[in-house]
JSON list of C-alpha atoms in Angstrom, two decimals:
[
{"chain": "A", "resi": 1, "resn": "MET", "atom": "CA", "xyz": [-2.81, 232.53, 185.59]},
{"chain": "A", "resi": 2, "resn": "LYS", "atom": "CA", "xyz": [0.59, 232.55, 183.90]},
{"chain": "A", "resi": 3, "resn": "ASN", "atom": "CA", "xyz": [1.98, 234.69, 186.69]},
{"chain": "A", "resi": 4, "resn": "LEU", "atom": "CA", "xyz": [0.62, 232.26, 189.28]},
{"chain": "A", "resi": 5, "resn": "THR", "atom": "CA", "xyz": [2.18, 229.31, 187.47]},
{"chain": "A", "resi": 6, "resn": "TRP", "atom": "CA", "xyz": [5.52, 231.13, 187.23]},
{"chain": "A", "resi": 7, "resn": "ILE", "atom": "CA", "xyz": [5.46, 231.96, 190.93]},
{"chain": "A", "resi": 8, "resn": "THR", "atom": "CA", "xyz": [4.63, 228.36, 191.81]},
{"chain": "A", "resi": 9, "resn": "VAL", "atom": "CA", "xyz": [7.43, 226.96, 189.64]},
{"chain": "A", "resi": 10, "resn": "SER", "atom": "CA", "xyz": [9.90, 229.52, 190.97]},
{"chain": "A", "resi": 11, "resn": "GLY", "atom": "CA", "xyz": [8.90, 228.63, 194.53]},
{"chain": "A", "resi": 12, "resn": "LEU", "atom": "CA", "xyz": [9.47, 224.94, 193.88]},
{"chain": "A", "resi": 13, "resn": "VAL", "atom": "CA", "xyz": [12.89, 225.63, 192.37]},
{"chain": "A", "resi": 14, "resn": "VAL", "atom": "CA", "xyz": [13.88, 227.69, 195.41]},
{"chain": "A", "resi": 15, "resn": "LEU", "atom": "CA", "xyz": [12.70, 224.92, 197.75]},
{"chain": "A", "resi": 16, "resn": "LEU", "atom": "CA", "xyz": [14.69, 222.33, 195.83]},
{"chain": "A", "resi": 17, "resn": "ILE", "atom": "CA", "xyz": [17.83, 224.46, 195.96]},
{"chain": "A", "resi": 18, "resn": "LEU", "atom": "CA", "xyz": [17.39, 225.03, 199.69]},
{"chain": "A", "resi": 19, "resn": "ALA", "atom": "CA", "xyz": [16.83, 221.33, 200.26]},
{"chain": "A", "resi": 20, "resn": "PHE", "atom": "CA", "xyz": [19.99, 220.49, 198.34]},
{"chain": "A", "resi": 21, "resn": "VAL", "atom": "CA", "xyz": [22.04, 223.04, 200.27]},
{"chain": "A", "resi": 22, "resn": "PHE", "atom": "CA", "xyz": [20.78, 222.17, 203.74]},
{"chain": "A", "resi": 23, "resn": "ILE", "atom": "CA", "xyz": [20.45, 218.38, 203.50]},
{"chain": "A", "resi": 24, "resn": "PRO", "atom": "CA", "xyz": [23.29, 217.07, 205.68]},
{"chain": "A", "resi": 25, "resn": "LYS", "atom": "CA", "xyz": [26.00, 215.11, 203.88]},
{"chain": "A", "resi": 26, "resn": "PRO", "atom": "CA", "xyz": [26.45, 211.47, 204.90]},
{"chain": "A", "resi": 27, "resn": "ALA", "atom": "CA", "xyz": [28.99, 211.04, 207.66]},
{"chain": "A", "resi": 28, "resn": "PRO", "atom": "CA", "xyz": [32.40, 209.71, 206.55]},
{"chain": "A", "resi": 29, "resn": "ALA", "atom": "CA", "xyz": [32.76, 205.94, 206.80]},
{"chain": "A", "resi": 30, "resn": "ALA", "atom": "CA", "xyz": [34.36, 204.81, 210.06]},
{"chain": "A", "resi": 31, "resn": "PHE", "atom": "CA", "xyz": [37.05, 202.14, 209.74]},
{"chain": "A", "resi": 32, "resn": "ALA", "atom": "CA", "xyz": [38.86, 200.13, 212.39]},
{"chain": "A", "resi": 33, "resn": "TYR", "atom": "CA", "xyz": [42.20, 201.25, 211.00]},
{"chain": "A", "resi": 34, "resn": "ASP", "atom": "CA", "xyz": [44.18, 199.54, 213.74]},
{"chain": "A", "resi": 35, "resn": "LYS", "atom": "CA", "xyz": [42.91, 196.17, 212.51]},
{"chain": "A", "resi": 36, "resn": "LEU", "atom": "CA", "xyz": [43.96, 196.60, 208.87]},
{"chain": "A", "resi": 37, "resn": "PRO", "atom": "CA", "xyz": [47.23, 196.12, 206.98]},
{"chain": "A", "resi": 38, "resn": "ILE", "atom": "CA", "xyz": [48.96, 199.49, 206.85]},
{"chain": "A", "resi": 39, "resn": "LEU", "atom": "CA", "xyz": [51.59, 201.30, 204.79]},
{"chain": "A", "resi": 40, "resn": "GLY", "atom": "CA", "xyz": [52.94, 204.38, 206.50]},
{"chain": "A", "resi": 41, "resn": "SER", "atom": "CA", "xyz": [52.36, 205.96, 209.88]},
{"chain": "A", "resi": 42, "resn": "PRO", "atom": "CA", "xyz": [49.11, 205.26, 211.74]},
{"chain": "A", "resi": 43, "resn": "ASP", "atom": "CA", "xyz": [49.29, 208.91, 212.86]},
{"chain": "A", "resi": 44, "resn": "ALA", "atom": "CA", "xyz": [49.11, 210.28, 209.30]},
{"chain": "A", "resi": 45, "resn": "PRO", "atom": "CA", "xyz": [46.29, 212.85, 209.00]},
{"chain": "A", "resi": 46, "resn": "VAL", "atom": "CA", "xyz": [44.98, 211.34, 205.75]},
{"chain": "A", "resi": 47, "resn": "LYS", "atom": "CA", "xyz": [43.99, 207.68, 205.62]},
{"chain": "A", "resi": 48, "resn": "VAL", "atom": "CA", "xyz": [43.31, 205.87, 202.34]},
{"chain": "A", "resi": 49, "resn": "VAL", "atom": "CA", "xyz": [41.51, 202.51, 202.34]},
{"chain": "A", "resi": 50, "resn": "GLU", "atom": "CA", "xyz": [41.47, 200.30, 199.26]},
{"chain": "A", "resi": 51, "resn": "PHE", "atom": "CA", "xyz": [38.75, 197.69, 198.80]},
{"chain": "A", "resi": 52, "resn": "GLY", "atom": "CA", "xyz": [40.20, 195.05, 196.51]},
{"chain": "A", "resi": 53, "resn": "ASP", "atom": "CA", "xyz": [39.94, 191.50, 195.21]},
{"chain": "A", "resi": 54, "resn": "TYR", "atom": "CA", "xyz": [43.21, 189.66, 194.52]},
{"chain": "A", "resi": 55, "resn": "LYS", "atom": "CA", "xyz": [41.69, 188.15, 191.36]},
{"chain": "A", "resi": 56, "resn": "CYS", "atom": "CA", "xyz": [40.58, 191.51, 189.98]},
{"chain": "A", "resi": 57, "resn": "PRO", "atom": "CA", "xyz": [42.55, 192.64, 186.87]},
{"chain": "A", "resi": 58, "resn": "SER", "atom": "CA", "xyz": [41.80, 196.29, 187.62]},
{"chain": "A", "resi": 59, "resn": "CYS", "atom": "CA", "xyz": [43.20, 195.80, 191.11]},
{"chain": "A", "resi": 60, "resn": "GLN", "atom": "CA", "xyz": [46.35, 194.34, 189.56]},
{"chain": "A", "resi": 61, "resn": "PHE", "atom": "CA", "xyz": [46.73, 197.53, 187.52]},
{"chain": "A", "resi": 62, "resn": "PHE", "atom": "CA", "xyz": [46.07, 199.63, 190.61]},
{"chain": "A", "resi": 63, "resn": "SER", "atom": "CA", "xyz": [48.69, 197.73, 192.64]},
{"chain": "A", "resi": 64, "resn": "GLN", "atom": "CA", "xyz": [51.33, 198.23, 189.95]},
{"chain": "A", "resi": 65, "resn": "GLN", "atom": "CA", "xyz": [50.55, 201.71, 188.63]},
{"chain": "A", "resi": 66, "resn": "ILE", "atom": "CA", "xyz": [48.56, 203.70, 191.21]},
{"chain": "A", "resi": 67, "resn": "GLU", "atom": "CA", "xyz": [49.46, 202.42, 194.68]},
{"chain": "A", "resi": 68, "resn": "PRO", "atom": "CA", "xyz": [53.24, 202.91, 194.13]},
{"chain": "A", "resi": 69, "resn": "GLN", "atom": "CA", "xyz": [52.59, 206.55, 193.18]},
{"chain": "A", "resi": 70, "resn": "ILE", "atom": "CA", "xyz": [50.46, 207.09, 196.29]},
{"chain": "A", "resi": 71, "resn": "LYS", "atom": "CA", "xyz": [53.28, 205.58, 198.33]},
{"chain": "A", "resi": 72, "resn": "LYS", "atom": "CA", "xyz": [55.97, 207.71, 196.69]},
{"chain": "A", "resi": 73, "resn": "ASP", "atom": "CA", "xyz": [54.09, 211.02, 196.67]},
{"chain": "A", "resi": 74, "resn": "PHE", "atom": "CA", "xyz": [52.31, 210.78, 200.01]},
{"chain": "A", "resi": 75, "resn": "VAL", "atom": "CA", "xyz": [52.93, 207.73, 202.22]},
{"chain": "A", "resi": 76, "resn": "ASP", "atom": "CA", "xyz": [56.74, 207.96, 202.19]},
{"chain": "A", "resi": 77, "resn": "LYS", "atom": "CA", "xyz": [56.48, 211.65, 203.11]},
{"chain": "A", "resi": 78, "resn": "GLY", "atom": "CA", "xyz": [54.42, 210.89, 206.20]},
{"chain": "A", "resi": 79, "resn": "GLY", "atom": "CA", "xyz": [51.21, 212.63, 205.21]},
{"chain": "A", "resi": 80, "resn": "VAL", "atom": "CA", "xyz": [49.15, 209.58, 204.25]},
{"chain": "A", "resi": 81, "resn": "SER", "atom": "CA", "xyz": [48.65, 206.04, 205.51]},
{"chain": "A", "resi": 82, "resn": "PHE", "atom": "CA", "xyz": [47.35, 203.36, 203.15]},
{"chain": "A", "resi": 83, "resn": "TYR", "atom": "CA", "xyz": [45.19, 200.37, 204.14]},
{"chain": "A", "resi": 84, "resn": "PHE", "atom": "CA", "xyz": [43.62, 197.35, 202.46]},
{"chain": "A", "resi": 85, "resn": "MET", "atom": "CA", "xyz": [40.25, 195.63, 202.92]},
{"chain": "A", "resi": 86, "resn": "ASN", "atom": "CA", "xyz": [38.94, 192.59, 201.08]},
{"chain": "A", "resi": 87, "resn": "PHE", "atom": "CA", "xyz": [35.92, 192.56, 198.80]},
{"chain": "A", "resi": 88, "resn": "THR", "atom": "CA", "xyz": [35.94, 188.98, 197.50]},
{"chain": "A", "resi": 89, "resn": "PHE", "atom": "CA", "xyz": [33.31, 189.01, 194.78]},
{"chain": "A", "resi": 90, "resn": "ILE", "atom": "CA", "xyz": [34.98, 187.42, 191.73]},
{"chain": "A", "resi": 91, "resn": "GLY", "atom": "CA", "xyz": [35.28, 183.76, 192.71]},
{"chain": "A", "resi": 92, "resn": "PRO", "atom": "CA", "xyz": [35.63, 181.30, 195.61]},
{"chain": "A", "resi": 93, "resn": "ASP", "atom": "CA", "xyz": [39.39, 181.50, 195.45]},
{"chain": "A", "resi": 94, "resn": "SER", "atom": "CA", "xyz": [39.19, 185.27, 195.89]},
{"chain": "A", "resi": 95, "resn": "TYR", "atom": "CA", "xyz": [38.14, 184.32, 199.41]},
{"chain": "A", "resi": 96, "resn": "THR", "atom": "CA", "xyz": [41.00, 181.79, 199.72]},
{"chain": "A", "resi": 97, "resn": "ALA", "atom": "CA", "xyz": [43.52, 184.45, 198.71]},
{"chain": "A", "resi": 98, "resn": "ALA", "atom": "CA", "xyz": [42.04, 186.81, 201.28]},
{"chain": "A", "resi": 99, "resn": "LEU", "atom": "CA", "xyz": [42.40, 184.15, 203.99]},
{"chain": "A", "resi": 100, "resn": "ALA", "atom": "CA", "xyz": [46.07, 183.76, 203.09]},
{"chain": "A", "resi": 101, "resn": "ALA", "atom": "CA", "xyz": [46.71, 187.50, 203.06]},
{"chain": "A", "resi": 102, "resn": "GLN", "atom": "CA", "xyz": [45.04, 187.98, 206.45]},
{"chain": "A", "resi": 103, "resn": "SER", "atom": "CA", "xyz": [47.14, 185.18, 207.91]},
{"chain": "A", "resi": 104, "resn": "ILE", "atom": "CA", "xyz": [50.34, 186.81, 206.66]},
{"chain": "A", "resi": 105, "resn": "TYR", "atom": "CA", "xyz": [49.21, 190.22, 207.92]},
{"chain": "A", "resi": 106, "resn": "HIS", "atom": "CA", "xyz": [48.71, 188.83, 211.43]},
{"chain": "A", "resi": 107, "resn": "GLN", "atom": "CA", "xyz": [52.20, 187.37, 211.36]},
{"chain": "A", "resi": 108, "resn": "ASN", "atom": "CA", "xyz": [54.02, 190.34, 209.86]},
{"chain": "A", "resi": 109, "resn": "ASN", "atom": "CA", "xyz": [52.58, 193.57, 208.45]},
{"chain": "A", "resi": 110, "resn": "ASP", "atom": "CA", "xyz": [55.60, 194.26, 206.22]},
{"chain": "A", "resi": 111, "resn": "ALA", "atom": "CA", "xyz": [55.47, 190.71, 204.84]},
{"chain": "A", "resi": 112, "resn": "TYR", "atom": "CA", "xyz": [51.81, 191.30, 204.01]},
{"chain": "A", "resi": 113, "resn": "TRP", "atom": "CA", "xyz": [52.67, 194.11, 201.59]},
{"chain": "A", "resi": 114, "resn": "LYS", "atom": "CA", "xyz": [55.33, 192.00, 199.88]},
{"chain": "A", "resi": 115, "resn": "PHE", "atom": "CA", "xyz": [52.70, 189.31, 199.45]},
{"chain": "A", "resi": 116, "resn": "TYR", "atom": "CA", "xyz": [50.20, 191.91, 198.19]},
{"chain": "A", "resi": 117, "resn": "ASP", "atom": "CA", "xyz": [52.65, 192.88, 195.44]},
{"chain": "A", "resi": 118, "resn": "ALA", "atom": "CA", "xyz": [53.60, 189.29, 194.61]},
{"chain": "A", "resi": 119, "resn": "LEU", "atom": "CA", "xyz": [50.01, 188.09, 194.47]},
{"chain": "A", "resi": 120, "resn": "TYR", "atom": "CA", "xyz": [49.04, 190.74, 191.95]},
{"chain": "A", "resi": 121, "resn": "LYS", "atom": "CA", "xyz": [52.21, 190.23, 189.89]},
{"chain": "A", "resi": 122, "resn": "ASN", "atom": "CA", "xyz": [51.42, 186.51, 189.70]},
{"chain": "A", "resi": 123, "resn": "GLN", "atom": "CA", "xyz": [47.69, 186.97, 189.15]},
{"chain": "A", "resi": 124, "resn": "GLN", "atom": "CA", "xyz": [46.14, 184.57, 186.64]},
{"chain": "A", "resi": 125, "resn": "ASN", "atom": "CA", "xyz": [42.94, 184.52, 184.59]},
{"chain": "A", "resi": 126, "resn": "GLU", "atom": "CA", "xyz": [40.04, 185.70, 186.71]},
{"chain": "A", "resi": 127, "resn": "LYS", "atom": "CA", "xyz": [37.80, 183.01, 185.15]},
{"chain": "A", "resi": 128, "resn": "LEU", "atom": "CA", "xyz": [40.05, 180.22, 186.45]},
{"chain": "A", "resi": 129, "resn": "GLN", "atom": "CA", "xyz": [40.30, 178.95, 190.01]},
{"chain": "A", "resi": 130, "resn": "TRP", "atom": "CA", "xyz": [44.02, 179.34, 190.64]},
{"chain": "A", "resi": 131, "resn": "ALA", "atom": "CA", "xyz": [44.43, 180.83, 194.13]},
{"chain": "A", "resi": 132, "resn": "THR", "atom": "CA", "xyz": [44.63, 177.47, 195.87]},
{"chain": "A", "resi": 133, "resn": "PRO", "atom": "CA", "xyz": [46.23, 176.93, 199.29]},
{"chain": "A", "resi": 134, "resn": "GLU", "atom": "CA", "xyz": [49.19, 175.25, 197.58]},
{"chain": "A", "resi": 135, "resn": "PHE", "atom": "CA", "xyz": [49.69, 178.15, 195.15]},
{"chain": "A", "resi": 136, "resn": "LEU", "atom": "CA", "xyz": [49.42, 180.74, 197.90]},
{"chain": "A", "resi": 137, "resn": "VAL", "atom": "CA", "xyz": [51.84, 179.03, 200.30]},
{"chain": "A", "resi": 138, "resn": "ASN", "atom": "CA", "xyz": [54.36, 178.38, 197.52]},
{"chain": "A", "resi": 139, "resn": "LEU", "atom": "CA", "xyz": [54.15, 182.01, 196.44]},
{"chain": "A", "resi": 140, "resn": "ALA", "atom": "CA", "xyz": [54.87, 183.14, 200.01]},
{"chain": "A", "resi": 141, "resn": "LYS", "atom": "CA", "xyz": [57.87, 180.79, 200.14]},
{"chain": "A", "resi": 142, "resn": "GLN", "atom": "CA", "xyz": [59.18, 182.10, 196.82]},
{"chain": "A", "resi": 143, "resn": "GLN", "atom": "CA", "xyz": [59.18, 185.61, 198.29]},
{"chain": "A", "resi": 144, "resn": "ASN", "atom": "CA", "xyz": [61.17, 184.39, 201.32]},
{"chain": "A", "resi": 145, "resn": "LEU", "atom": "CA", "xyz": [58.66, 186.03, 203.62]},
{"chain": "A", "resi": 146, "resn": "PRO", "atom": "CA", "xyz": [59.70, 186.05, 207.30]},
{"chain": "A", "resi": 147, "resn": "ILE", "atom": "CA", "xyz": [56.68, 184.04, 208.43]},
{"chain": "A", "resi": 148, "resn": "ASP", "atom": "CA", "xyz": [55.73, 180.56, 209.59]},
{"chain": "A", "resi": 149, "resn": "PHE", "atom": "CA", "xyz": [54.67, 178.79, 206.39]},
{"chain": "A", "resi": 150, "resn": "ASN", "atom": "CA", "xyz": [53.11, 175.86, 208.24]},
{"chain": "A", "resi": 151, "resn": "LYS", "atom": "CA", "xyz": [50.92, 178.30, 210.14]},
{"chain": "A", "resi": 152, "resn": "LEU", "atom": "CA", "xyz": [49.97, 179.99, 206.88]},
{"chain": "A", "resi": 153, "resn": "GLN", "atom": "CA", "xyz": [48.93, 176.65, 205.40]},
{"chain": "A", "resi": 154, "resn": "GLN", "atom": "CA", "xyz": [46.94, 175.78, 208.53]},
{"chain": "A", "resi": 155, "resn": "ASP", "atom": "CA", "xyz": [45.27, 179.20, 208.65]},
{"chain": "A", "resi": 156, "resn": "ILE", "atom": "CA", "xyz": [44.10, 178.89, 205.05]},
{"chain": "A", "resi": 157, "resn": "VAL", "atom": "CA", "xyz": [42.76, 175.35, 205.38]},
{"chain": "A", "resi": 158, "resn": "SER", "atom": "CA", "xyz": [41.18, 176.04, 208.79]},
{"chain": "A", "resi": 159, "resn": "ARG", "atom": "CA", "xyz": [39.78, 179.39, 207.60]},
{"chain": "A", "resi": 160, "resn": "THR", "atom": "CA", "xyz": [41.23, 181.01, 210.72]},
{"chain": "A", "resi": 161, "resn": "TYR", "atom": "CA", "xyz": [40.47, 184.55, 209.57]},
{"chain": "A", "resi": 162, "resn": "ALA", "atom": "CA", "xyz": [37.15, 183.90, 207.85]},
{"chain": "A", "resi": 163, "resn": "ALA", "atom": "CA", "xyz": [35.35, 186.18, 210.31]},
{"chain": "A", "resi": 164, "resn": "GLU", "atom": "CA", "xyz": [37.62, 189.07, 209.36]},
{"chain": "A", "resi": 165, "resn": "VAL", "atom": "CA", "xyz": [37.12, 188.51, 205.63]},
{"chain": "A", "resi": 166, "resn": "ASP", "atom": "CA", "xyz": [33.38, 188.32, 206.22]},
{"chain": "A", "resi": 167, "resn": "GLU", "atom": "CA", "xyz": [33.51, 191.62, 208.12]},
{"chain": "A", "resi": 168, "resn": "HIS", "atom": "CA", "xyz": [35.37, 193.24, 205.23]},
{"chain": "A", "resi": 169, "resn": "ASN", "atom": "CA", "xyz": [32.80, 192.00, 202.72]},
{"chain": "A", "resi": 170, "resn": "ALA", "atom": "CA", "xyz": [29.92, 193.15, 204.93]},
{"chain": "A", "resi": 171, "resn": "MET", "atom": "CA", "xyz": [31.53, 196.58, 205.25]},
{"chain": "A", "resi": 172, "resn": "ALA", "atom": "CA", "xyz": [31.92, 196.82, 201.48]},
{"chain": "A", "resi": 173, "resn": "LYS", "atom": "CA", "xyz": [28.25, 196.06, 200.96]},
{"chain": "A", "resi": 174, "resn": "LYS", "atom": "CA", "xyz": [27.20, 198.47, 203.71]},
{"chain": "A", "resi": 175, "resn": "LEU", "atom": "CA", "xyz": [29.17, 201.24, 202.00]},
{"chain": "A", "resi": 176, "resn": "ASN", "atom": "CA", "xyz": [27.69, 200.38, 198.59]},
{"chain": "A", "resi": 177, "resn": "VAL", "atom": "CA", "xyz": [30.98, 199.28, 197.10]},
{"chain": "A", "resi": 178, "resn": "THR", "atom": "CA", "xyz": [30.05, 197.78, 193.75]},
{"chain": "A", "resi": 179, "resn": "GLY", "atom": "CA", "xyz": [33.47, 197.03, 192.27]},
{"chain": "A", "resi": 180, "resn": "THR", "atom": "CA", "xyz": [37.18, 197.00, 192.90]},
{"chain": "A", "resi": 181, "resn": "PRO", "atom": "CA", "xyz": [39.35, 198.86, 193.41]},
{"chain": "A", "resi": 182, "resn": "THR", "atom": "CA", "xyz": [37.31, 201.39, 195.37]},
{"chain": "A", "resi": 183, "resn": "LEU", "atom": "CA", "xyz": [39.02, 203.92, 197.62]},
{"chain": "A", "resi": 184, "resn": "PHE", "atom": "CA", "xyz": [37.90, 205.73, 200.74]},
{"chain": "A", "resi": 185, "resn": "ILE", "atom": "CA", "xyz": [39.92, 208.83, 201.58]},
{"chain": "A", "resi": 186, "resn": "ASN", "atom": "CA", "xyz": [39.36, 209.86, 205.19]},
{"chain": "A", "resi": 187, "resn": "GLY", "atom": "CA", "xyz": [36.09, 207.97, 204.97]},
{"chain": "A", "resi": 188, "resn": "GLU", "atom": "CA", "xyz": [34.92, 209.62, 201.75]},
{"chain": "A", "resi": 189, "resn": "LYS", "atom": "CA", "xyz": [34.19, 207.24, 198.89]},
{"chain": "A", "resi": 190, "resn": "MET", "atom": "CA", "xyz": [36.12, 207.64, 195.65]},
{"chain": "A", "resi": 191, "resn": "GLU", "atom": "CA", "xyz": [35.32, 205.29, 192.77]},
{"chain": "A", "resi": 192, "resn": "GLU", "atom": "CA", "xyz": [37.78, 206.71, 190.21]},
{"chain": "A", "resi": 193, "resn": "ALA", "atom": "CA", "xyz": [40.73, 204.83, 191.62]},
{"chain": "A", "resi": 194, "resn": "MET", "atom": "CA", "xyz": [42.22, 204.09, 188.20]},
{"chain": "A", "resi": 195, "resn": "ASP", "atom": "CA", "xyz": [42.91, 207.76, 187.43]},
{"chain": "A", "resi": 196, "resn": "TYR", "atom": "CA", "xyz": [45.94, 208.84, 189.45]},
{"chain": "A", "resi": 197, "resn": "ALA", "atom": "CA", "xyz": [45.47, 212.54, 188.71]},
{"chain": "A", "resi": 198, "resn": "LYS", "atom": "CA", "xyz": [42.02, 212.39, 190.33]},
{"chain": "A", "resi": 199, "resn": "VAL", "atom": "CA", "xyz": [43.28, 210.26, 193.23]},
{"chain": "A", "resi": 200, "resn": "LYS", "atom": "CA", "xyz": [46.11, 212.73, 193.83]},
{"chain": "A", "resi": 201, "resn": "ALA", "atom": "CA", "xyz": [43.71, 215.68, 193.76]},
{"chain": "A", "resi": 202, "resn": "ALA", "atom": "CA", "xyz": [41.36, 213.95, 196.21]},
{"chain": "A", "resi": 203, "resn": "ILE", "atom": "CA", "xyz": [44.20, 213.20, 198.62]},
{"chain": "A", "resi": 204, "resn": "GLU", "atom": "CA", "xyz": [45.49, 216.78, 198.42]},
{"chain": "A", "resi": 205, "resn": "LYS", "atom": "CA", "xyz": [41.96, 218.06, 199.13]},
{"chain": "A", "resi": 206, "resn": "ALA", "atom": "CA", "xyz": [41.77, 215.76, 202.16]},
{"chain": "A", "resi": 207, "resn": "GLN", "atom": "CA", "xyz": [45.15, 217.05, 203.35]},
{"chain": "A", "resi": 208, "resn": "LYS", "atom": "CA", "xyz": [43.89, 220.62, 203.23]},
{"chain": "A", "resi": 209, "resn": "GLY", "atom": "CA", "xyz": [40.75, 219.63, 205.10]},
{"chain": "A", "resi": 210, "resn": "ALA", "atom": "CA", "xyz": [42.78, 217.84, 207.77]},
{"chain": "A", "resi": 211, "resn": "LYS", "atom": "CA", "xyz": [44.84, 220.94, 208.62]}
]
């Protein structure tokens, strides 16, 4: 009886191991990269997408401490392109900030990244509603961005790019993004975005896989 039980248990263990080995991995997430703000070359073999919220304190840290290192070590060398998508879950003005950023992106991709940096540097308490149209337009003016400020104001108030922000949020939920910042490296989800050593290792692994 003991031998029978042992054989049964051993058989189940083998089946579980085989199931784990042969179950196909989920396909990498597919992004419309050509419709997103980009740092670097669109032809780079490794593509990193950040899901972020402009009111998120962790995203502020990421923008100041992690993203510049990704840019220096990988983007500036041509091996990686970096993209941004909105996941506006903190407050209603997270959405307003996203509308402003999308407007600037559609006017000038380089200006978008200057605004990205400025918005996080001037981030206020996440519990307060501070990302108003007036604040966002004034911030863009303070950065001397080469854009049409009247159009920016109109785009925010008219919610011109609401459909795009909604698509970003829907994509985040579809991909089970539960917080920000969350990275996808060549479509593979990475939640440890705050640890640059791990981000760097994941990018280097993706580079090897892309060769």
